[in-house]
Short mmCIF file of C-alpha atoms in Angstrom, two decimals:
data_model
loop_
_atom_site.label_atom_id
_atom_site.label_comp_id
_atom_site.label_asym_id
_atom_site.label_seq_id
_atom_site.Cartn_x
_atom_site.Cartn_y
_atom_site.Cartn_z
CA UNK A 1 -0.10 46.39 66.40
CA UNK A 2 -0.81 43.21 64.15
CA UNK A 3 1.80 40.75 63.70
CA UNK A 4 2.89 40.12 60.26
CA UNK A 5 2.57 36.59 59.92
CA UNK A 6 3.38 34.42 57.08
CA UNK A 7 1.26 31.47 58.79
CA UNK A 8 -0.22 31.27 62.40
CA UNK A 9 2.50 31.69 65.41
CA UNK A 10 1.52 29.60 68.26
CA UNK A 11 2.14 31.24 72.08
CA UNK A 12 2.59 28.42 74.82
CA UNK A 13 3.57 28.25 78.44
CA UNK A 14 3.74 25.16 80.87
CA UNK A 15 3.84 24.82 84.41
CA UNK A 16 5.42 21.91 85.24
CA UNK A 17 6.09 19.78 88.60
CA UNK A 18 10.02 20.96 88.53
CA UNK A 19 12.66 22.16 85.89
CA UNK A 20 14.47 19.09 84.90
CA UNK A 21 12.96 18.11 81.33
CA UNK A 22 14.08 14.69 81.52
CA UNK A 23 12.13 13.65 84.58
CA UNK A 24 9.31 16.52 85.23
CA UNK A 25 5.92 16.53 83.66
CA UNK A 26 3.75 19.37 82.64
CA UNK A 27 0.64 19.87 84.54
CA UNK A 28 -0.52 22.95 82.62
CA UNK A 29 -0.15 24.07 79.39
CA UNK A 30 -1.79 27.36 77.63
CA UNK A 31 -2.04 28.25 74.25
CA UNK A 32 -2.76 31.66 72.06
CA UNK A 33 -2.48 31.01 68.49
CA UNK A 34 -2.29 34.57 66.69
CA UNK A 35 -3.16 34.01 62.95
CA UNK A 36 -1.96 36.19 59.58
CA UNK A 37 -5.58 37.61 59.95
CA UNK A 38 -5.30 39.01 63.26
CA UNK A 39 -7.43 36.77 65.02
CA UNK A 40 -6.68 34.81 68.34
CA UNK A 41 -7.24 31.45 69.67
CA UNK A 42 -6.96 30.48 72.82
CA UNK A 43 -6.65 26.85 74.68
CA UNK A 44 -5.51 26.06 78.04
CA UNK A 45 -5.48 22.27 79.82
CA UNK A 46 -4.78 21.16 83.29
CA UNK A 47 -2.88 17.86 82.72
CA UNK A 48 -2.69 15.37 85.07
CA UNK A 49 1.45 14.55 85.54
CA UNK A 50 1.31 11.28 87.07
CA UNK A 51 3.40 11.86 89.73
CA UNK A 52 2.66 14.36 92.81
CA UNK A 53 3.25 17.84 92.25
CA UNK A 54 6.31 19.12 94.64
CA UNK A 55 4.92 21.47 97.21
CA UNK A 56 7.96 24.09 96.41
CA UNK A 57 6.46 24.14 92.81
CA UNK A 58 2.73 24.51 93.48
CA UNK A 59 3.68 27.29 95.67
CA UNK A 60 4.71 29.24 92.54
CA UNK A 61 1.91 28.35 90.11
CA UNK A 62 -0.97 27.24 92.48
CA UNK A 63 -1.70 23.88 91.28
CA UNK A 64 -1.67 21.16 93.54
CA UNK A 65 -2.71 17.69 93.55
CA UNK A 66 -6.04 17.81 93.94
CA UNK A 67 -6.53 20.09 91.30
CA UNK A 68 -5.31 18.15 88.51
CA UNK A 69 -6.54 14.43 89.84
CA UNK A 70 -9.25 14.25 87.19
CA UNK A 71 -7.47 16.31 84.61
CA UNK A 72 -6.61 14.10 81.48
CA UNK A 73 -2.88 12.64 81.43
CA UNK A 74 -0.43 14.44 78.76
CA UNK A 75 -0.74 11.10 76.42
CA UNK A 76 -4.38 11.33 76.54
CA UNK A 77 -4.61 15.29 75.39
CA UNK A 78 -1.28 15.05 73.50
CA UNK A 79 -3.52 14.84 69.74
CA UNK A 80 -5.62 18.01 70.63
CA UNK A 81 -2.64 19.76 71.63
CA UNK A 82 -0.80 18.48 68.52
CA UNK A 83 -3.89 19.27 66.41
CA UNK A 84 -4.37 22.81 68.06
CA UNK A 85 -0.85 24.12 67.20
CA UNK A 86 -0.99 22.36 64.25
CA UNK A 87 1.43 23.71 61.72
CA UNK A 88 2.13 26.96 63.72
CA UNK A 89 5.50 28.37 64.27
CA UNK A 90 6.29 28.58 67.96
CA UNK A 91 6.77 31.51 70.98
CA UNK A 92 7.09 31.50 74.34
CA UNK A 93 9.14 33.16 76.97
CA UNK A 94 11.88 31.20 78.05
CA UNK A 95 10.65 28.89 75.60
CA UNK A 96 13.82 27.38 73.55
CA UNK A 97 15.63 26.51 77.10
CA UNK A 98 12.25 24.94 78.92
CA UNK A 99 9.20 24.61 77.46
CA UNK A 100 9.85 23.68 73.91
CA UNK A 101 12.31 21.14 75.10
CA UNK A 102 9.60 19.62 77.70
CA UNK A 103 6.88 20.10 75.43
CA UNK A 104 8.59 17.73 72.83
CA UNK A 105 9.70 15.37 75.59
CA UNK A 106 6.12 14.74 76.84
CA UNK A 107 5.13 14.10 72.82
CA UNK A 108 7.55 11.26 72.42
CA UNK A 109 6.66 10.05 75.76
CA UNK A 110 3.30 10.19 74.11
CA UNK A 111 4.55 8.37 70.96
CA UNK A 112 3.95 11.57 68.77
CA UNK A 113 6.60 12.70 66.50
CA UNK A 114 6.33 16.45 66.45
CA UNK A 115 7.73 17.68 63.77
CA UNK A 116 10.09 21.06 64.81
CA UNK A 117 11.79 20.52 61.00
CA UNK A 118 10.40 23.68 59.02
CA UNK A 119 9.05 25.51 62.28
CA UNK A 120 10.30 28.94 63.22
CA UNK A 121 10.52 29.57 67.09
CA UNK A 122 10.94 32.82 68.76
CA UNK A 123 12.12 33.29 72.59
CA UNK A 124 10.54 36.54 73.65
CA UNK A 125 12.94 36.63 76.36
CA UNK A 126 15.69 36.44 74.85
CA UNK A 127 14.62 39.64 72.84
CA UNK A 128 14.04 41.33 76.19
CA UNK A 129 17.24 39.67 78.07
CA UNK A 130 19.40 41.10 74.98
CA UNK A 131 17.71 44.82 74.89
CA UNK A 132 16.51 44.90 78.55
CA UNK A 133 18.15 41.73 80.84
CA UNK A 134 14.55 41.92 83.10
CA UNK A 135 11.95 39.23 84.16
CA UNK A 136 8.57 38.87 82.50
CA UNK A 137 6.64 40.85 85.43
CA UNK A 138 9.44 43.67 85.12
CA UNK A 139 8.97 43.31 81.25
CA UNK A 140 5.02 43.37 81.05
CA UNK A 141 5.47 46.53 83.70
CA UNK A 142 8.16 48.15 81.22
CA UNK A 143 6.50 47.19 78.23
CA UNK A 144 2.83 47.51 78.71
CA UNK A 145 2.90 49.48 82.17
CA UNK A 146 0.89 47.61 83.97
CA UNK A 147 1.11 44.68 86.59
CA UNK A 148 0.22 41.08 85.70
CA UNK A 149 -2.98 40.17 87.29
CA UNK A 150 -3.01 36.19 88.75
CA UNK A 151 0.92 36.04 87.13
CA UNK A 152 2.05 32.34 87.24
CA UNK A 153 -0.75 31.19 86.12
CA UNK A 154 0.06 29.33 82.38
CA UNK A 155 -3.05 32.02 80.52
CA UNK A 156 -2.09 34.92 82.13
CA UNK A 157 1.88 34.34 81.68
CA UNK A 158 1.20 33.80 77.88
CA UNK A 159 -0.91 36.46 77.50
CA UNK A 160 1.46 38.64 78.66
CA UNK A 161 4.31 37.36 76.43
CA UNK A 162 2.42 38.36 73.24
CA UNK A 163 1.50 41.60 74.71
CA UNK A 164 5.25 42.19 75.69
CA UNK A 165 5.85 40.99 71.97
CA UNK A 166 3.83 43.42 70.31
CA UNK A 167 5.20 46.09 72.77
CA UNK A 168 8.89 45.45 71.89
CA UNK A 169 7.86 45.43 68.27
CA UNK A 170 6.90 49.37 68.81
CA UNK A 171 9.37 50.02 70.98
CA UNK A 172 12.60 48.54 68.92
CA UNK A 173 11.30 49.72 65.70
CA UNK A 174 14.57 50.94 63.86
CA UNK A 175 16.50 50.39 67.27
CA UNK A 176 20.11 49.57 66.42
CA UNK A 177 21.82 46.67 68.44
CA UNK A 178 25.62 45.64 68.66
CA UNK A 179 26.37 42.17 69.00
CA UNK A 180 29.52 40.84 70.60
CA UNK A 181 31.57 40.80 67.71
CA UNK A 182 30.93 44.59 67.05
CA UNK A 183 28.16 44.09 64.42
CA UNK A 184 25.26 46.75 63.77
CA UNK A 185 21.84 45.51 63.34
CA UNK A 186 18.09 46.36 63.79
CA UNK A 187 17.14 43.18 64.65
CA UNK A 188 13.96 43.43 66.57
CA UNK A 189 11.50 43.76 63.32
CA UNK A 190 7.99 42.77 62.51
CA UNK A 191 9.04 39.58 61.15
CA UNK A 192 8.85 35.92 62.69
CA UNK A 193 12.20 34.79 60.50
CA UNK A 194 14.24 37.64 61.58
CA UNK A 195 12.95 37.27 65.23
CA UNK A 196 13.71 33.63 65.08
CA UNK A 197 17.14 34.31 64.00
CA UNK A 198 17.64 37.10 66.83
CA UNK A 199 16.20 34.84 69.53
CA UNK A 200 18.41 31.59 68.54
CA UNK A 201 21.90 32.74 68.09
CA UNK A 202 23.57 29.65 70.10
CA UNK A 203 21.49 27.32 67.01
CA UNK A 204 20.44 24.66 69.02
CA UNK A 205 20.29 21.08 67.51
CA UNK A 206 18.19 19.87 70.95
CA UNK A 207 16.42 22.90 72.28
CA UNK A 208 18.25 21.30 75.45
CA UNK A 209 21.55 22.90 74.79
CA UNK A 210 23.22 19.66 74.69
CA UNK A 211 24.25 20.15 70.63
CA UNK A 212 24.60 23.09 69.06
CA UNK A 213 25.28 24.03 65.33
CA UNK A 214 28.52 25.38 64.52
CA UNK A 215 28.99 28.03 61.48
CA UNK A 216 29.50 25.49 58.99
CA UNK A 217 26.09 24.03 59.79
CA UNK A 218 27.56 20.77 62.14
CA UNK A 219 26.73 19.43 64.97
CA UNK A 220 28.58 20.04 67.89
CA UNK A 221 29.01 18.88 71.51
CA UNK A 222 28.47 21.82 73.74
CA UNK A 223 28.93 20.26 77.34
CA UNK A 224 31.64 18.36 78.88
CA UNK A 225 35.00 17.32 77.78
CA UNK A 226 34.07 16.91 74.44
CA UNK A 227 32.51 20.58 74.22
CA UNK A 228 33.50 22.13 71.10
CA UNK A 229 33.76 18.93 69.05
CA UNK A 230 31.52 17.92 66.32
CA UNK A 231 29.45 14.80 66.85
CA UNK A 232 30.38 13.24 63.87
CA UNK A 233 34.24 13.56 64.84
CA UNK A 234 33.94 12.25 68.49
CA UNK A 235 31.89 9.17 66.83
CA UNK A 236 35.23 8.87 64.48
CA UNK A 237 37.40 8.66 67.66
CA UNK A 238 35.25 7.97 70.44
CA UNK A 239 32.09 5.79 69.33
CA UNK A 240 31.31 4.30 72.79
CA UNK A 241 30.31 8.14 73.67
CA UNK A 242 26.96 7.24 71.63
CA UNK A 243 26.01 4.62 73.89
CA UNK A 244 27.34 6.76 77.14
CA UNK A 245 24.53 9.52 75.73
CA UNK A 246 22.01 7.05 75.24
CA UNK A 247 22.15 5.64 78.27
CA UNK A 248 22.34 8.58 79.97
CA UNK A 249 20.09 10.94 82.00
CA UNK A 250 19.92 13.12 78.68
CA UNK A 251 16.14 14.46 77.47
CA UNK A 252 14.23 12.03 75.09
CA UNK A 253 14.77 14.80 72.21
CA UNK A 254 18.10 14.95 72.74
CA UNK A 255 18.58 11.31 72.05
CA UNK A 256 16.14 11.48 68.90
CA UNK A 257 18.52 14.12 67.46
CA UNK A 258 21.60 11.92 68.35
CA UNK A 259 20.14 9.08 66.71
CA UNK A 260 19.45 10.88 63.31
CA UNK A 261 23.34 11.81 63.56
CA UNK A 262 24.61 8.62 64.47
CA UNK A 263 22.19 6.90 61.59
CA UNK A 264 23.88 9.23 59.15
CA UNK A 265 27.24 8.99 60.20
CA UNK A 266 27.02 4.80 60.17
CA UNK A 267 25.76 5.32 56.50
CA UNK A 268 28.41 7.40 55.25
CA UNK A 269 30.92 4.69 57.15
CA UNK A 270 29.01 2.05 55.59
CA UNK A 271 29.29 3.94 51.84
CA UNK A 272 33.12 4.85 52.41
CA UNK A 273 33.59 0.88 53.37
CA UNK A 274 31.56 -0.53 50.31
CA UNK A 275 33.73 2.16 48.05
CA UNK A 276 36.95 0.63 49.03
CA UNK A 277 36.18 -2.47 48.45
CA UNK A 278 34.69 -1.62 44.74
CA UNK A 279 37.79 0.03 44.22
CA UNK A 280 39.87 -2.14 41.81
CA UNK A 281 43.27 -3.15 43.15
CA UNK A 282 46.24 -1.82 40.76
CA UNK A 283 48.44 -5.30 40.04
CA UNK A 284 51.75 -4.66 38.04
CA UNK A 285 51.63 -7.01 35.04
CA UNK A 286 53.33 -10.26 35.10
CA UNK A 287 57.06 -10.13 33.28
CA UNK A 288 57.32 -12.54 30.86
CA UNK A 289 59.63 -15.85 32.12
CA UNK A 290 62.70 -16.06 30.90
CA UNK A 291 63.65 -19.22 28.61
CA UNK A 292 65.99 -21.63 30.27
CA UNK A 293 69.57 -21.81 29.02
CA UNK A 294 70.91 -24.67 26.98
CA UNK A 295 73.49 -26.55 28.53
CA UNK A 296 76.71 -26.46 26.68
CA UNK A 297 80.20 -28.31 26.64
CA UNK A 298 81.98 -25.35 27.78
CA UNK A 299 79.60 -25.03 30.94
CA UNK A 300 79.84 -28.40 31.75
CA UNK A 301 83.56 -28.49 31.64
CA UNK A 302 83.73 -25.56 33.87
CA UNK A 303 81.28 -27.02 36.62
CA UNK A 304 84.13 -29.90 36.81
CA UNK A 305 87.01 -27.52 37.16
CA UNK A 306 84.96 -25.55 39.77
CA UNK A 307 84.03 -28.54 42.10
CA UNK A 308 86.87 -30.62 41.00
CA UNK A 309 84.68 -33.22 39.25
#
């Protein structure tokens, strides 16, 4: 099956020093760019993470310190990676929770503002988990009938992810799905917009899931004591929360989105303040002063009688 694409769809997979988006680093990136005409472009790059790779991580993906010592740092490779992706939509396996936040973090460290505003992102794992709930290895076996050769290498995993999506489109064509609210739909269709909607049910603001959009399109905190409250409401009632998050161990992209909300909130607050200052204050018209009464002889006589003088 050929993907029905309006623009390129870039599948990508990251191998890293660990799974902490804020502190770990990429050691390999594999990218497969599916083009609207059906052609495919592949680029795989090893990355020097500028930190030791923990043995536990190396045992999973097979990349050790000596394998990346001569590789470029992400800052050196960032422009090449961004140019390869171009204006493509993004796809991956568990990409919404890990690969996209990790990639954005590395781009920000490298000083590149990788624009996500108009991109669609398809998380193949979310389709799989909601329809079958298994792992990539099981998904490839289930959908493609084969075992992944050289699993946990970025290129092998991303090729498997690409072929899993193609098989999912075949298998789930016209298959009905019932969500938690009992709504029935046919969500797995050959359309990136529809797949984007189906694989982004939580509608994250920052991809790390610290903030999500509510049904009204407002940014809402998704953790801790303020979970479920809009970010702007928290700024109204506890503005110090902004400084706490900025100083905390949160991903750079989370802080970037937080800055955008703070800037918008501050602008609205200042506009409201100026509007109040410019609003004319109503003053009641002054009553005309009564003319002083003319002192008469009778008035003087009454005063004498009252005070005995």
